[in-house]
CSV table of N, CA and C in Angstrom, one decimal:
chain,number,residue,atom,x,y,z
A,1460,MET,N,90.0,119.5,108.5
A,1460,MET,CA,89.6,120.1,109.7
A,1460,MET,C,88.1,120.2,109.8
A,1461,ASN,N,87.6,120.1,111.0
A,1461,ASN,CA,86.2,120.1,111.3
A,1461,ASN,C,85.6,121.5,110.8
A,1462,ASP,N,84.4,121.5,110.3
A,1462,ASP,CA,83.8,122.7,109.8
A,1462,ASP,C,83.5,123.6,111.0
A,1463,GLN,N,83.2,123.1,112.2
A,1463,GLN,CA,83.0,124.0,113.3
A,1463,GLN,C,84.3,124.7,113.7
A,1464,LEU,N,85.4,124.0,113.7
A,1464,LEU,CA,86.6,124.6,114.1
A,1464,LEU,C,87.0,125.7,113.1
A,1465,LYS,N,86.7,125.4,111.8
A,1465,LYS,CA,87.0,126.4,110.8
A,1465,LYS,C,86.2,127.7,111.0
A,1466,ALA,N,84.9,127.5,111.4
A,1466,ALA,CA,84.0,128.6,111.7
A,1466,ALA,C,84.5,129.4,112.9
A,1467,ILE,N,85.0,128.7,113.9
A,1467,ILE,CA,85.6,129.4,115.0
A,1467,ILE,C,86.8,130.2,114.6
A,1468,PHE,N,87.7,129.6,113.8
A,1468,PHE,CA,88.9,130.3,113.4
A,1468,PHE,C,88.5,131.6,112.6
A,1469,VAL,N,87.5,131.4,111.7
A,1469,VAL,CA,87.1,132.6,110.9
A,1469,VAL,C,86.5,133.7,111.8
A,1470,LYS,N,85.6,133.3,112.8
A,1470,LYS,CA,85.0,134.3,113.6
A,1470,LYS,C,86.0,134.9,114.6
A,1471,ALA,N,87.0,134.2,115.0
A,1471,ALA,CA,87.9,134.6,116.1
A,1471,ALA,C,89.3,135.0,115.6
A,1472,LYS,N,89.4,135.4,114.3
A,1472,LYS,CA,90.7,135.7,113.8
A,1472,LYS,C,91.3,137.0,114.5
A,1473,LEU,N,90.5,137.9,114.9
A,1473,LEU,CA,91.0,139.1,115.7
A,1473,LEU,C,91.5,138.6,117.0
A,1474,ASN,N,90.9,137.7,117.7
A,1474,ASN,CA,91.4,137.2,119.0
A,1474,ASN,C,92.7,136.6,118.8
A,1475,PHE,N,92.9,135.7,117.8
A,1475,PHE,CA,94.2,135.1,117.6
A,1475,PHE,C,95.2,136.1,117.2
A,1476,ALA,N,94.8,137.1,116.4
A,1476,ALA,CA,95.8,138.1,116.0
A,1476,ALA,C,96.3,138.9,117.3
A,1477,ILE,N,95.4,139.2,118.2
A,1477,ILE,CA,95.8,140.0,119.4
A,1477,ILE,C,96.7,139.1,120.2
A,1478,LEU,N,96.4,137.8,120.4
A,1478,LEU,CA,97.2,137.0,121.2
A,1478,LEU,C,98.6,136.7,120.6
A,1479,ALA,N,98.6,136.7,119.2
A,1479,ALA,CA,99.9,136.5,118.5
A,1479,ALA,C,100.7,137.8,118.6
A,1480,ILE,N,100.1,138.9,118.6
A,1480,ILE,CA,100.8,140.2,118.8
A,1480,ILE,C,101.4,140.3,120.2
A,1481,ILE,N,100.7,139.9,121.2
A,1481,ILE,CA,101.2,139.9,122.5
A,1481,ILE,C,102.4,139.0,122.6
A,1482,LEU,N,102.3,137.8,122.0
A,1482,LEU,CA,103.5,136.9,122.0
A,1482,LEU,C,104.6,137.5,121.3
A,1483,LEU,N,104.4,138.1,120.1
A,1483,LEU,CA,105.4,138.7,119.3
A,1483,LEU,C,106.1,139.9,120.1
A,1484,ILE,N,105.3,140.6,120.8
A,1484,ILE,CA,105.9,141.7,121.6
A,1484,ILE,C,106.8,141.2,122.7
A,1485,ALA,N,106.4,140.1,123.3
A,1485,ALA,CA,107.2,139.4,124.3
A,1485,ALA,C,108.6,138.9,123.7
A,1486,ILE,N,108.5,138.3,122.5
A,1486,ILE,CA,109.7,137.8,121.9
A,1486,ILE,C,110.6,138.9,121.4
A,1487,LEU,N,110.0,139.9,120.7
A,1487,LEU,CA,110.9,141.0,120.3
A,1487,LEU,C,111.4,141.8,121.4
A,1488,GLY,N,110.6,142.0,122.5
A,1488,GLY,CA,111.1,142.7,123.6
A,1488,GLY,C,112.3,142.0,124.3
A,1489,LYS,N,112.2,140.7,124.4
A,1489,LYS,CA,113.4,139.9,125.0
A,1489,LYS,C,114.6,140.1,124.1
A,1490,LEU,N,114.5,140.2,122.8
A,1490,LEU,CA,115.6,140.3,121.9
A,1490,LEU,C,116.2,141.7,121.8
A,1491,THR,N,115.3,142.7,121.9
A,1491,THR,CA,115.8,144.1,121.7
A,1491,THR,C,116.1,144.8,123.0
A,1492,ASN,N,115.2,144.7,123.9
A,1492,ASN,CA,115.4,145.5,125.2
A,1492,ASN,C,114.8,144.6,126.3
A,1493,PRO,N,115.6,143.6,126.8
A,1493,PRO,CA,115.1,142.7,127.8
A,1493,PRO,C,114.7,143.4,129.1
A,1494,GLU,N,115.4,144.4,129.5
A,1494,GLU,CA,115.1,145.1,130.8
A,1494,GLU,C,113.7,145.7,130.8
A,1495,LEU,N,113.4,146.4,129.7
A,1495,LEU,CA,112.1,147.0,129.6
A,1495,LEU,C,111.0,146.0,129.4
A,1496,SER,N,111.3,145.0,128.6
A,1496,SER,CA,110.3,143.9,128.4
A,1496,SER,C,110.0,143.2,129.8
A,1497,ASN,N,111.1,142.9,130.5
A,1497,ASN,CA,110.9,142.3,131.8
A,1497,ASN,C,110.0,143.2,132.8
A,1498,ALA,N,110.3,144.4,132.8
A,1498,ALA,CA,109.6,145.4,133.6
A,1498,ALA,C,108.1,145.4,133.2
A,1499,ILE,N,107.8,145.5,131.9
A,1499,ILE,CA,106.4,145.5,131.5
A,1499,ILE,C,105.7,144.3,131.8
A,1500,PHE,N,106.3,143.1,131.5
A,1500,PHE,CA,105.6,141.9,131.8
A,1500,PHE,C,105.5,141.5,133.3
A,1501,LEU,N,106.5,142.0,134.1
A,1501,LEU,CA,106.4,141.9,135.5
A,1501,LEU,C,105.2,142.7,136.0
A,1502,SER,N,105.0,143.9,135.5
A,1502,SER,CA,103.9,144.7,135.9
A,1502,SER,C,102.6,144.1,135.4
A,1503,ALA,N,102.6,143.5,134.2
A,1503,ALA,CA,101.4,142.8,133.8
A,1503,ALA,C,101.0,141.6,134.7
A,1504,ASP,N,102.1,140.9,135.1
A,1504,ASP,CA,101.9,139.7,136.0
A,1504,ASP,C,101.3,140.2,137.3
A,1505,GLN,N,101.8,141.3,137.8
A,1505,GLN,CA,101.2,141.8,139.1
A,1505,GLN,C,99.8,142.4,138.9
A,1506,LEU,N,99.5,142.8,137.7
A,1506,LEU,CA,98.1,143.4,137.5
A,1506,LEU,C,97.1,142.3,137.4
A,1507,VAL,N,97.5,141.0,137.1
A,1507,VAL,CA,96.6,139.9,137.1
A,1507,VAL,C,96.0,139.7,138.5
A,1508,SER,N,96.7,140.0,139.5
A,1508,SER,CA,96.1,139.9,140.9
A,1508,SER,C,95.1,141.0,141.2
A,1509,GLU,N,95.1,142.0,140.4
A,1509,GLU,CA,94.0,143.0,140.5
A,1509,GLU,C,92.8,142.5,139.8
A,1510,LEU,N,91.9,141.8,140.6
A,1510,LEU,CA,90.8,141.0,140.1
A,1510,LEU,C,89.8,141.9,139.4
A,1511,TYR,N,89.6,143.2,139.8
A,1511,TYR,CA,88.7,144.0,139.1
A,1511,TYR,C,89.0,144.2,137.7
A,1512,LEU,N,90.3,144.4,137.4
A,1512,LEU,CA,90.8,144.6,136.0
A,1512,LEU,C,90.5,143.4,135.2
A,1513,VAL,N,90.8,142.2,135.8
A,1513,VAL,CA,90.6,140.9,135.0
A,1513,VAL,C,89.1,140.7,134.8
A,1514,PHE,N,88.3,141.0,135.8
A,1514,PHE,CA,86.8,140.8,135.6
A,1514,PHE,C,86.3,141.8,134.6
A,1515,ILE,N,86.7,143.0,134.5
A,1515,ILE,CA,86.3,143.9,133.5
A,1515,ILE,C,86.7,143.4,132.1
A,1516,ALA,N,87.9,143.0,132.0
A,1516,ALA,CA,88.4,142.5,130.7
A,1516,ALA,C,87.6,141.3,130.3
A,1517,ILE,N,87.4,140.3,131.2
A,1517,ILE,CA,86.6,139.1,130.8
A,1517,ILE,C,85.2,139.5,130.4
A,1518,THR,N,84.6,140.4,131.2
A,1518,THR,CA,83.2,140.9,130.9
A,1518,THR,C,83.2,141.5,129.5
A,1519,LEU,N,84.1,142.4,129.2
A,1519,LEU,CA,84.2,143.0,127.9
A,1519,LEU,C,84.3,141.9,126.8
A,1520,GLY,N,85.2,141.0,127.0
A,1520,GLY,CA,85.4,140.0,125.9
A,1520,GLY,C,84.2,139.0,125.8
A,1521,ALA,N,83.6,138.7,126.9
A,1521,ALA,CA,82.5,137.7,126.8
A,1521,ALA,C,81.1,138.3,126.4
A,1522,PHE,N,80.9,139.6,126.8
A,1522,PHE,CA,79.5,140.1,126.6
A,1522,PHE,C,79.3,141.2,125.6
A,1523,VAL,N,80.4,141.8,125.1
A,1523,VAL,CA,80.3,142.8,124.0
A,1523,VAL,C,80.2,142.0,122.7
A,1524,PRO,N,79.1,142.1,122.0
A,1524,PRO,CA,79.0,141.3,120.8
A,1524,PRO,C,80.0,141.7,119.7
A,1525,ASN,N,80.4,142.9,119.6
A,1525,ASN,CA,81.3,143.3,118.5
A,1525,ASN,C,82.7,143.5,119.2
A,1526,PHE,N,83.5,142.5,119.0
A,1526,PHE,CA,84.8,142.5,119.7
A,1526,PHE,C,85.8,143.5,119.1
A,1527,LYS,N,85.5,144.0,117.9
A,1527,LYS,CA,86.4,145.1,117.4
A,1527,LYS,C,86.2,146.3,118.2
A,1528,LEU,N,85.1,146.6,118.7
A,1528,LEU,CA,84.9,147.7,119.6
A,1528,LEU,C,85.8,147.6,120.9
A,1529,VAL,N,85.8,146.4,121.4
A,1529,VAL,CA,86.6,146.2,122.6
A,1529,VAL,C,88.1,146.4,122.3
A,1530,ALA,N,88.6,145.8,121.2
A,1530,ALA,CA,90.0,145.9,120.8
A,1530,ALA,C,90.4,147.3,120.5
A,1531,PHE,N,89.7,147.9,119.6
A,1531,PHE,CA,90.1,149.3,119.2
A,1531,PHE,C,89.8,150.3,120.2
A,1532,GLY,N,88.7,150.1,121.0
A,1532,GLY,CA,88.5,151.0,122.2
A,1532,GLY,C,89.5,150.9,123.2
A,1533,SER,N,90.1,149.7,123.5
A,1533,SER,CA,91.1,149.6,124.5
A,1533,SER,C,92.4,150.3,124.0
A,1534,VAL,N,92.7,150.1,122.7
A,1534,VAL,CA,93.9,150.8,122.2
A,1534,VAL,C,93.7,152.3,122.2
A,1535,GLY,N,92.5,152.7,121.9
A,1535,GLY,CA,92.2,154.2,121.9
A,1535,GLY,C,92.3,154.8,123.3
A,1536,VAL,N,91.8,154.0,124.3
A,1536,VAL,CA,91.9,154.5,125.7
A,1536,VAL,C,93.4,154.5,126.1
A,1537,PHE,N,94.2,153.6,125.6
A,1537,PHE,CA,95.6,153.5,125.9
A,1537,PHE,C,96.3,154.7,125.3
A,1538,VAL,N,96.0,155.1,124.0
A,1538,VAL,CA,96.6,156.2,123.4
A,1538,VAL,C,96.2,157.5,124.1
A,1539,ALA,N,95.0,157.6,124.5
A,1539,ALA,CA,94.5,158.8,125.2
A,1539,ALA,C,95.2,158.9,126.6
A,1540,ALA,N,95.4,157.8,127.3
A,1540,ALA,CA,96.0,157.8,128.6
A,1540,ALA,C,97.5,158.2,128.4
A,1541,VAL,N,98.2,157.7,127.4
A,1541,VAL,CA,99.6,158.0,127.1
A,1541,VAL,C,99.7,159.5,126.8
A,1542,ALA,N,98.8,160.0,126.1
A,1542,ALA,CA,98.8,161.5,125.8
A,1542,ALA,C,98.7,162.3,127.1
A,1543,LEU,N,97.8,161.8,128.0
A,1543,LEU,CA,97.6,162.5,129.2
A,1543,LEU,C,98.8,162.4,130.2
A,1544,VAL,N,99.5,161.3,130.1
A,1544,VAL,CA,100.7,161.1,130.8
A,1544,VAL,C,101.8,162.1,130.3
A,1545,GLU,N,101.9,162.2,129.0
A,1545,GLU,CA,102.9,163.1,128.4
A,1545,GLU,C,102.6,164.5,128.7
A,1546,LEU,N,101.3,164.9,128.9
A,1546,LEU,CA,100.9,166.2,129.2
A,1546,LEU,C,100.9,166.5,130.7
A,1547,ASN,N,101.4,165.5,131.5
A,1547,ASN,CA,101.6,165.6,132.9
A,1547,ASN,C,100.2,165.8,133.6
A,1548,VAL,N,99.2,165.2,133.1
A,1548,VAL,CA,97.9,165.2,133.7
A,1548,VAL,C,97.9,164.0,134.8
A,1549,PHE,N,98.4,162.9,134.4
A,1549,PHE,CA,98.6,161.8,135.3
A,1549,PHE,C,100.0,161.7,135.7
A,1550,HIS,N,100.2,162.0,137.0
A,1550,HIS,CA,101.6,162.0,137.5
A,1550,HIS,C,102.1,160.7,137.9
A,1551,TYR,N,101.2,159.8,138.3
A,1551,TYR,CA,101.7,158.6,138.9
A,1551,TYR,C,101.7,157.4,138.0
A,1552,PHE,N,101.2,157.6,136.8
A,1552,PHE,CA,101.3,156.5,135.8
A,1552,PHE,C,102.5,156.6,134.9
A,1553,THR,N,103.0,155.5,134.4
A,1553,THR,CA,104.1,155.5,133.4
A,1553,THR,C,103.5,154.9,132.2
A,1554,ILE,N,104.2,155.1,131.1
A,1554,ILE,CA,103.7,154.5,129.8
A,1554,ILE,C,103.9,153.0,129.9
A,1555,GLU,N,104.9,152.5,130.6
A,1555,GLU,CA,105.1,151.1,130.7
A,1555,GLU,C,104.0,150.4,131.5
A,1556,TYR,N,103.6,151.1,132.5
A,1556,TYR,CA,102.4,150.6,133.3
A,1556,TYR,C,101.2,150.6,132.5
A,1557,LEU,N,100.9,151.6,131.7
A,1557,LEU,CA,99.7,151.6,130.9
A,1557,LEU,C,99.8,150.5,129.8
A,1558,PHE,N,101.0,150.3,129.3
A,1558,PHE,CA,101.1,149.2,128.3
A,1558,PHE,C,100.9,147.9,128.9
A,1559,ALA,N,101.3,147.7,130.2
A,1559,ALA,CA,101.0,146.4,130.9
A,1559,ALA,C,99.5,146.3,131.1
A,1560,VAL,N,98.8,147.3,131.4
A,1560,VAL,CA,97.3,147.3,131.6
A,1560,VAL,C,96.7,146.9,130.2
A,1561,LEU,N,97.2,147.5,129.1
A,1561,LEU,CA,96.7,147.1,127.8
A,1561,LEU,C,96.9,145.7,127.5
A,1562,ILE,N,98.0,145.1,127.8
A,1562,ILE,CA,98.3,143.7,127.5
A,1562,ILE,C,97.4,142.8,128.3
A,1563,VAL,N,97.2,143.2,129.6
A,1563,VAL,CA,96.3,142.3,130.5
A,1563,VAL,C,94.8,142.4,129.9
A,1564,VAL,N,94.4,143.6,129.7
A,1564,VAL,CA,93.0,143.8,129.2
A,1564,VAL,C,92.7,143.1,127.9
A,1565,LEU,N,93.6,143.3,126.9
A,1565,LEU,CA,93.4,142.7,125.6
A,1565,LEU,C,93.6,141.2,125.7
A,1566,GLY,N,94.5,140.7,126.5
A,1566,GLY,CA,94.7,139.3,126.6
A,1566,GLY,C,93.6,138.6,127.2
A,1567,PHE,N,93.1,139.0,128.3
A,1567,PHE,CA,91.9,138.4,128.9
A,1567,PHE,C,90.6,138.6,128.1
A,1568,ALA,N,90.5,139.7,127.5
A,1568,ALA,CA,89.3,139.9,126.7
A,1568,ALA,C,89.3,139.0,125.5
A,1569,SER,N,90.4,138.8,124.9
A,1569,SER,CA,90.6,138.0,123.7
A,1569,SER,C,90.3,136.5,124.1
A,1570,ILE,N,90.8,136.1,125.2
A,1570,ILE,CA,90.5,134.7,125.6
A,1570,ILE,C,89.1,134.5,126.0
A,1571,ALA,N,88.5,135.5,126.6
A,1571,ALA,CA,87.0,135.3,127.0
A,1571,ALA,C,86.2,135.3,125.7
A,1572,ASN,N,86.5,136.2,124.7
A,1572,ASN,CA,85.8,136.2,123.5
A,1572,ASN,C,86.0,134.9,122.7
A,1573,LEU,N,87.2,134.4,122.7
A,1573,LEU,CA,87.4,133.1,122.0
A,1573,LEU,C,86.6,132.0,122.7
A,1574,TYR,N,86.6,132.0,124.0
A,1574,TYR,CA,85.8,131.0,124.7
A,1574,TYR,C,84.3,131.2,124.3
A,1575,ARG,N,83.8,132.4,124.2
A,1575,ARG,CA,82.4,132.6,123.8
A,1575,ARG,C,82.1,132.0,122.5
A,1576,HIS,N,83.1,132.1,121.5
A,1576,HIS,CA,82.9,131.5,120.2
A,1576,HIS,C,82.9,130.0,120.3
A,1577,TYR,N,83.8,129.5,121.1
A,1577,TYR,CA,83.9,128.1,121.4
A,1577,TYR,C,82.6,127.5,121.9
A,1578,ARG,N,82.0,128.2,122.9
A,1578,ARG,CA,80.8,127.7,123.5
A,1578,ARG,C,79.6,127.8,122.5
A,1579,GLU,N,79.6,128.7,121.6
A,1579,GLU,CA,78.5,128.8,120.6
A,1579,GLU,C,78.3,127.5,119.8
A,1580,TYR,N,79.4,126.8,119.6
A,1580,TYR,CA,79.3,125.6,118.8
A,1580,TYR,C,79.2,124.4,119.7
A,1581,GLY,N,79.2,124.5,121.0
A,1581,GLY,CA,79.0,123.4,121.9
A,1581,GLY,C,80.1,122.3,121.8
A,1582,LEU,N,81.3,122.7,121.5
A,1582,LEU,CA,82.4,121.8,121.4
A,1582,LEU,C,82.9,121.3,122.8
């Protein structure tokens, strides 16, 4: 394997891990609870048309130098939002909707960060 590709894989292992986890969630969701999985991924598909969310995710992935902050910060905001939903602070959100937002943000941020690593090597 090319040394540049090895370097990209080493630098972007968190990106690949996040994308693999999203794929694993989709597969396990289809096997265990297809109705809930379909609802979550349908919401995520509809969220992609919300361009401001996609632009924010791409900007976070492409321009924040430490991608761990983006990944763990997104999960932290998700956990805080779920806690606020459970405390009835947010009445119009559901946990499934927030999970769909998390999937969209982490997916697009991971791809944008992966592309940034790719462009560094001029491949």
